[in-house]
């Protein structure tokens, strides 16, 4: 079984995240979207909401699971027998950041490969920070999140 973990904060999950998962699906038998819980970090949306929104987005796909975890991503991967970490690369900032994490993870767990996907052109500009800004200022961010997600709910 080829299992990939797609780790992230997903605060909130966006059309960019959704696209990465859907496009990566043919490469793996199962993708686990894993919401990392970092005690040091403040989130805008509660964990349960973020989880339910992602579940609703992939309700039609039995090979997509949604979980949460604490601690090192590689330890979580081992606990669910995943040999792949899936990440998205939008720009050079992502590249530098992701390179560091991927190389570190490779040192910690040689059996785990990080696999990167680029967003399509029209989804490149979408990120959770912008969506949080729009919501905080009373705007409508529905165009940037999957159709199953109602940010006001
Ligand atoms: P983290 O806090 O771990 O960066 P995010 O939820 O912000 O979590 O992002 C999770 C992953 O999704 C990261 O690999 C990020 O690069 C990727 N990602 C975020 N937005 C997009 C997008 N619009 N297109 C493709 N990948 C994206």
mmCIF file of C-alpha atoms and ligand atoms in Angstrom:
data_model
loop_
_atom_site.group_PDB
_atom_site.id
_atom_site.type_symbol
_atom_site.label_atom_id
_atom_site.label_comp_id
_atom_site.label_asym_id
_atom_site.label_seq_id
_atom_site.Cartn_x
_atom_site.Cartn_y
_atom_site.Cartn_z
ATOM 1 C CA UNK A 1 0.000 0.000 0.000
ATOM 2 C CA UNK A 2 1.377 3.391 -1.018
ATOM 3 C CA UNK A 3 0.247 5.787 1.680
ATOM 4 C CA UNK A 4 0.997 9.514 1.610
ATOM 5 C CA UNK A 5 0.530 11.984 4.429
ATOM 6 C CA UNK A 6 -0.378 15.554 3.434
ATOM 7 C CA UNK A 7 0.506 17.512 6.579
ATOM 8 C CA UNK A 8 -0.454 21.106 7.243
ATOM 9 C CA UNK A 9 -2.361 23.570 9.374
ATOM 10 C CA UNK A 10 -5.157 23.945 6.830
ATOM 11 C CA UNK A 11 -6.396 27.074 8.639
ATOM 12 C CA UNK A 12 -8.488 26.907 6.507
ATOM 13 C CA UNK A 13 -8.239 24.275 3.747
ATOM 14 C CA UNK A 14 -8.189 25.997 0.347
ATOM 15 C CA UNK A 15 -8.835 25.209 -3.298
ATOM 16 C CA UNK A 16 -5.041 25.045 -3.640
ATOM 17 C CA UNK A 17 -4.840 22.255 -1.035
ATOM 18 C CA UNK A 18 -7.796 20.477 -2.603
ATOM 19 C CA UNK A 19 -6.194 20.537 -6.029
ATOM 20 C CA UNK A 20 -2.917 19.105 -4.716
ATOM 21 C CA UNK A 21 -4.775 16.187 -3.099
ATOM 22 C CA UNK A 22 -6.916 15.435 -6.147
ATOM 23 C CA UNK A 23 -3.956 15.561 -8.511
ATOM 24 C CA UNK A 24 -1.787 13.400 -6.249
ATOM 25 C CA UNK A 25 -4.461 10.769 -5.776
ATOM 26 C CA UNK A 26 -3.521 8.631 -8.832
ATOM 27 C CA UNK A 27 0.008 8.277 -7.398
ATOM 28 C CA UNK A 28 -1.042 6.737 -4.072
ATOM 29 C CA UNK A 29 -3.439 4.120 -2.692
ATOM 30 C CA UNK A 30 -4.364 6.383 0.175
ATOM 31 C CA UNK A 31 -3.800 10.012 1.147
ATOM 32 C CA UNK A 32 -4.100 11.017 4.777
ATOM 33 C CA UNK A 33 -4.656 14.732 5.206
ATOM 34 C CA UNK A 34 -3.094 15.268 8.610
ATOM 35 C CA UNK A 35 -3.718 18.445 10.567
ATOM 36 C CA UNK A 36 -0.663 19.137 12.679
ATOM 37 C CA UNK A 37 -1.372 20.477 16.146
ATOM 38 C CA UNK A 38 1.328 22.805 17.404
ATOM 39 C CA UNK A 39 0.721 23.989 20.966
ATOM 40 C CA UNK A 40 2.758 27.126 20.243
ATOM 41 C CA UNK A 41 0.614 28.177 17.291
ATOM 42 C CA UNK A 42 -2.671 30.089 17.357
ATOM 43 C CA UNK A 43 -5.281 29.031 14.822
ATOM 44 C CA UNK A 44 -8.215 31.029 13.508
ATOM 45 C CA UNK A 45 -10.541 28.068 12.992
ATOM 46 C CA UNK A 46 -11.059 25.330 15.596
ATOM 47 C CA UNK A 47 -9.578 21.913 14.816
ATOM 48 C CA UNK A 48 -12.973 20.224 14.620
ATOM 49 C CA UNK A 49 -14.195 22.707 12.010
ATOM 50 C CA UNK A 50 -11.052 22.338 9.918
ATOM 51 C CA UNK A 51 -11.391 18.570 10.085
ATOM 52 C CA UNK A 52 -15.068 18.523 9.180
ATOM 53 C CA UNK A 53 -14.551 20.915 6.265
ATOM 54 C CA UNK A 54 -11.858 18.681 4.772
ATOM 55 C CA UNK A 55 -13.991 15.554 5.331
ATOM 56 C CA UNK A 56 -16.914 17.209 3.538
ATOM 57 C CA UNK A 57 -14.636 18.156 0.637
ATOM 58 C CA UNK A 58 -13.575 14.542 0.062
ATOM 59 C CA UNK A 59 -16.764 12.789 1.167
ATOM 60 C CA UNK A 60 -16.887 11.092 -2.232
ATOM 61 C CA UNK A 61 -13.372 9.645 -1.996
ATOM 62 C CA UNK A 62 -12.876 6.621 0.298
ATOM 63 C CA UNK A 63 -9.103 6.695 -0.174
ATOM 64 C CA UNK A 64 -8.764 10.158 1.384
ATOM 65 C CA UNK A 65 -8.682 10.223 5.192
ATOM 66 C CA UNK A 66 -8.549 13.188 7.541
ATOM 67 C CA UNK A 67 -6.688 12.932 10.850
ATOM 68 C CA UNK A 68 -4.768 15.148 13.248
ATOM 69 C CA UNK A 69 -1.465 14.648 15.009
ATOM 70 C CA UNK A 70 1.009 16.155 17.421
ATOM 71 C CA UNK A 71 4.751 15.770 17.402
ATOM 72 C CA UNK A 72 7.109 15.059 14.554
ATOM 73 C CA UNK A 73 5.563 14.497 11.145
ATOM 74 C CA UNK A 74 7.897 11.551 10.430
ATOM 75 C CA UNK A 75 6.812 9.826 13.648
ATOM 76 C CA UNK A 76 3.206 10.289 12.656
ATOM 77 C CA UNK A 77 3.978 8.872 9.190
ATOM 78 C CA UNK A 78 5.522 5.774 10.761
ATOM 79 C CA UNK A 79 2.493 5.289 13.003
ATOM 80 C CA UNK A 80 0.186 5.144 9.971
ATOM 81 C CA UNK A 81 2.705 3.255 7.760
ATOM 82 C CA UNK A 82 3.061 6.111 5.281
ATOM 83 C CA UNK A 83 6.269 6.255 3.228
ATOM 84 C CA UNK A 84 5.481 9.539 1.514
ATOM 85 C CA UNK A 85 4.955 13.109 2.642
ATOM 86 C CA UNK A 86 3.059 15.269 0.174
ATOM 87 C CA UNK A 87 3.706 19.026 0.058
ATOM 88 C CA UNK A 88 2.863 21.861 -2.317
ATOM 89 C CA UNK A 89 5.377 24.271 -3.823
ATOM 90 C CA UNK A 90 4.060 27.652 -4.900
ATOM 91 C CA UNK A 91 7.138 29.837 -5.135
ATOM 92 C CA UNK A 92 10.765 30.273 -4.136
ATOM 93 C CA UNK A 93 9.799 31.075 -0.542
ATOM 94 C CA UNK A 94 8.025 27.708 -0.281
ATOM 95 C CA UNK A 95 10.985 26.064 -1.996
ATOM 96 C CA UNK A 96 13.583 27.278 0.506
ATOM 97 C CA UNK A 97 11.384 26.468 3.488
ATOM 98 C CA UNK A 98 10.286 23.063 2.202
ATOM 99 C CA UNK A 99 13.806 22.105 1.196
ATOM 100 C CA UNK A 100 15.002 22.519 4.771
ATOM 101 C CA UNK A 101 12.165 20.511 6.245
ATOM 102 C CA UNK A 102 12.378 17.765 3.616
ATOM 103 C CA UNK A 103 16.123 17.332 4.104
ATOM 104 C CA UNK A 104 15.733 17.281 7.868
ATOM 105 C CA UNK A 105 12.940 14.719 7.631
ATOM 106 C CA UNK A 106 15.102 12.596 5.329
ATOM 107 C CA UNK A 107 17.815 12.554 7.977
ATOM 108 C CA UNK A 108 15.309 11.587 10.662
ATOM 109 C CA UNK A 109 13.574 8.932 8.546
ATOM 110 C CA UNK A 110 15.431 7.650 5.457
ATOM 111 C CA UNK A 111 12.523 5.432 4.422
ATOM 112 C CA UNK A 112 10.192 8.407 3.938
ATOM 113 C CA UNK A 113 10.234 10.451 0.715
ATOM 114 C CA UNK A 114 8.818 13.952 0.424
ATOM 115 C CA UNK A 115 6.947 14.453 -2.839
ATOM 116 C CA UNK A 116 6.227 17.952 -4.127
ATOM 117 C CA UNK A 117 3.514 19.175 -6.433
ATOM 118 C CA UNK A 118 3.097 22.595 -8.001
ATOM 119 C CA UNK A 119 -0.295 24.261 -8.023
ATOM 120 C CA UNK A 120 -1.908 25.157 -11.322
ATOM 121 C CA UNK A 121 -1.408 28.764 -12.440
ATOM 122 C CA UNK A 122 -4.792 30.012 -11.261
ATOM 123 C CA UNK A 123 -4.407 28.461 -7.788
ATOM 124 C CA UNK A 124 -0.856 29.682 -7.170
ATOM 125 C CA UNK A 125 -1.907 32.872 -5.408
ATOM 126 C CA UNK A 126 -4.257 31.208 -2.945
ATOM 127 C CA UNK A 127 -3.081 30.808 0.613
ATOM 128 C CA UNK A 128 -4.694 30.406 4.021
ATOM 129 C CA UNK A 129 -3.230 33.672 5.340
ATOM 130 C CA UNK A 130 -5.064 35.736 2.712
ATOM 131 C CA UNK A 131 -8.293 33.888 3.418
ATOM 132 C CA UNK A 132 -7.977 34.569 7.156
ATOM 133 C CA UNK A 133 -7.415 38.245 6.361
ATOM 134 C CA UNK A 134 -10.543 38.407 4.219
ATOM 135 C CA UNK A 135 -12.642 36.661 6.883
ATOM 136 C CA UNK A 136 -11.258 38.857 9.678
ATOM 137 C CA UNK A 137 -12.284 41.924 7.698
ATOM 138 C CA UNK A 138 -15.760 40.689 6.920
ATOM 139 C CA UNK A 139 -15.141 39.838 3.260
ATOM 140 C CA UNK A 140 -16.354 36.888 1.239
ATOM 141 C CA UNK A 141 -13.610 34.287 0.748
ATOM 142 C CA UNK A 142 -15.835 31.542 -0.631
ATOM 143 C CA UNK A 143 -14.170 31.694 -4.064
ATOM 144 C CA UNK A 144 -10.908 30.429 -2.543
ATOM 145 C CA UNK A 145 -12.147 27.413 -0.608
ATOM 146 C CA UNK A 146 -13.673 24.121 -1.853
ATOM 147 C CA UNK A 147 -17.400 24.331 -2.537
ATOM 148 C CA UNK A 148 -18.223 22.030 0.417
ATOM 149 C CA UNK A 149 -16.723 24.560 2.841
ATOM 150 C CA UNK A 150 -18.853 27.327 4.313
ATOM 151 C CA UNK A 151 -16.463 29.542 6.284
ATOM 152 C CA UNK A 152 -19.399 31.161 8.109
ATOM 153 C CA UNK A 153 -20.576 27.834 9.376
HETATM 154 P P1 LIG B 1 1.845 24.638 6.925
HETATM 155 O O1 LIG B 1 1.479 25.407 8.150
HETATM 156 O O2 LIG B 1 2.415 23.284 7.218
HETATM 157 O O3 LIG B 1 2.639 25.375 5.886
HETATM 158 P P2 LIG B 1 -0.438 24.965 5.203
HETATM 159 O O4 LIG B 1 -1.808 24.544 5.526
HETATM 160 O O5 LIG B 1 -0.186 26.415 5.088
HETATM 161 O O6 LIG B 1 0.450 24.279 6.304
HETATM 162 O O7 LIG B 1 0.062 24.283 3.857
HETATM 163 C C1 LIG B 1 0.134 22.884 3.700
HETATM 164 C C2 LIG B 1 0.805 22.560 2.377
HETATM 165 O O8 LIG B 1 0.014 23.021 1.284
HETATM 166 C C3 LIG B 1 2.170 23.207 2.180
HETATM 167 O O9 LIG B 1 3.025 22.296 1.534
HETATM 168 C C4 LIG B 1 1.891 24.384 1.265
HETATM 169 O O10 LIG B 1 3.015 24.707 0.468
HETATM 170 C C5 LIG B 1 0.789 23.818 0.409
HETATM 171 N N1 LIG B 1 -0.071 24.840 -0.188
HETATM 172 C C6 LIG B 1 -0.653 25.882 0.408
HETATM 173 N N2 LIG B 1 -1.374 26.617 -0.469
HETATM 174 C C7 LIG B 1 -1.221 26.025 -1.685
HETATM 175 C C8 LIG B 1 -1.691 26.313 -3.014
HETATM 176 N N3 LIG B 1 -2.449 27.366 -3.297
HETATM 177 N N4 LIG B 1 -1.320 25.472 -3.976
HETATM 178 C C9 LIG B 1 -0.533 24.424 -3.713
HETATM 179 N N5 LIG B 1 -0.057 24.092 -2.497
HETATM 180 C C10 LIG B 1 -0.386 24.891 -1.493
#
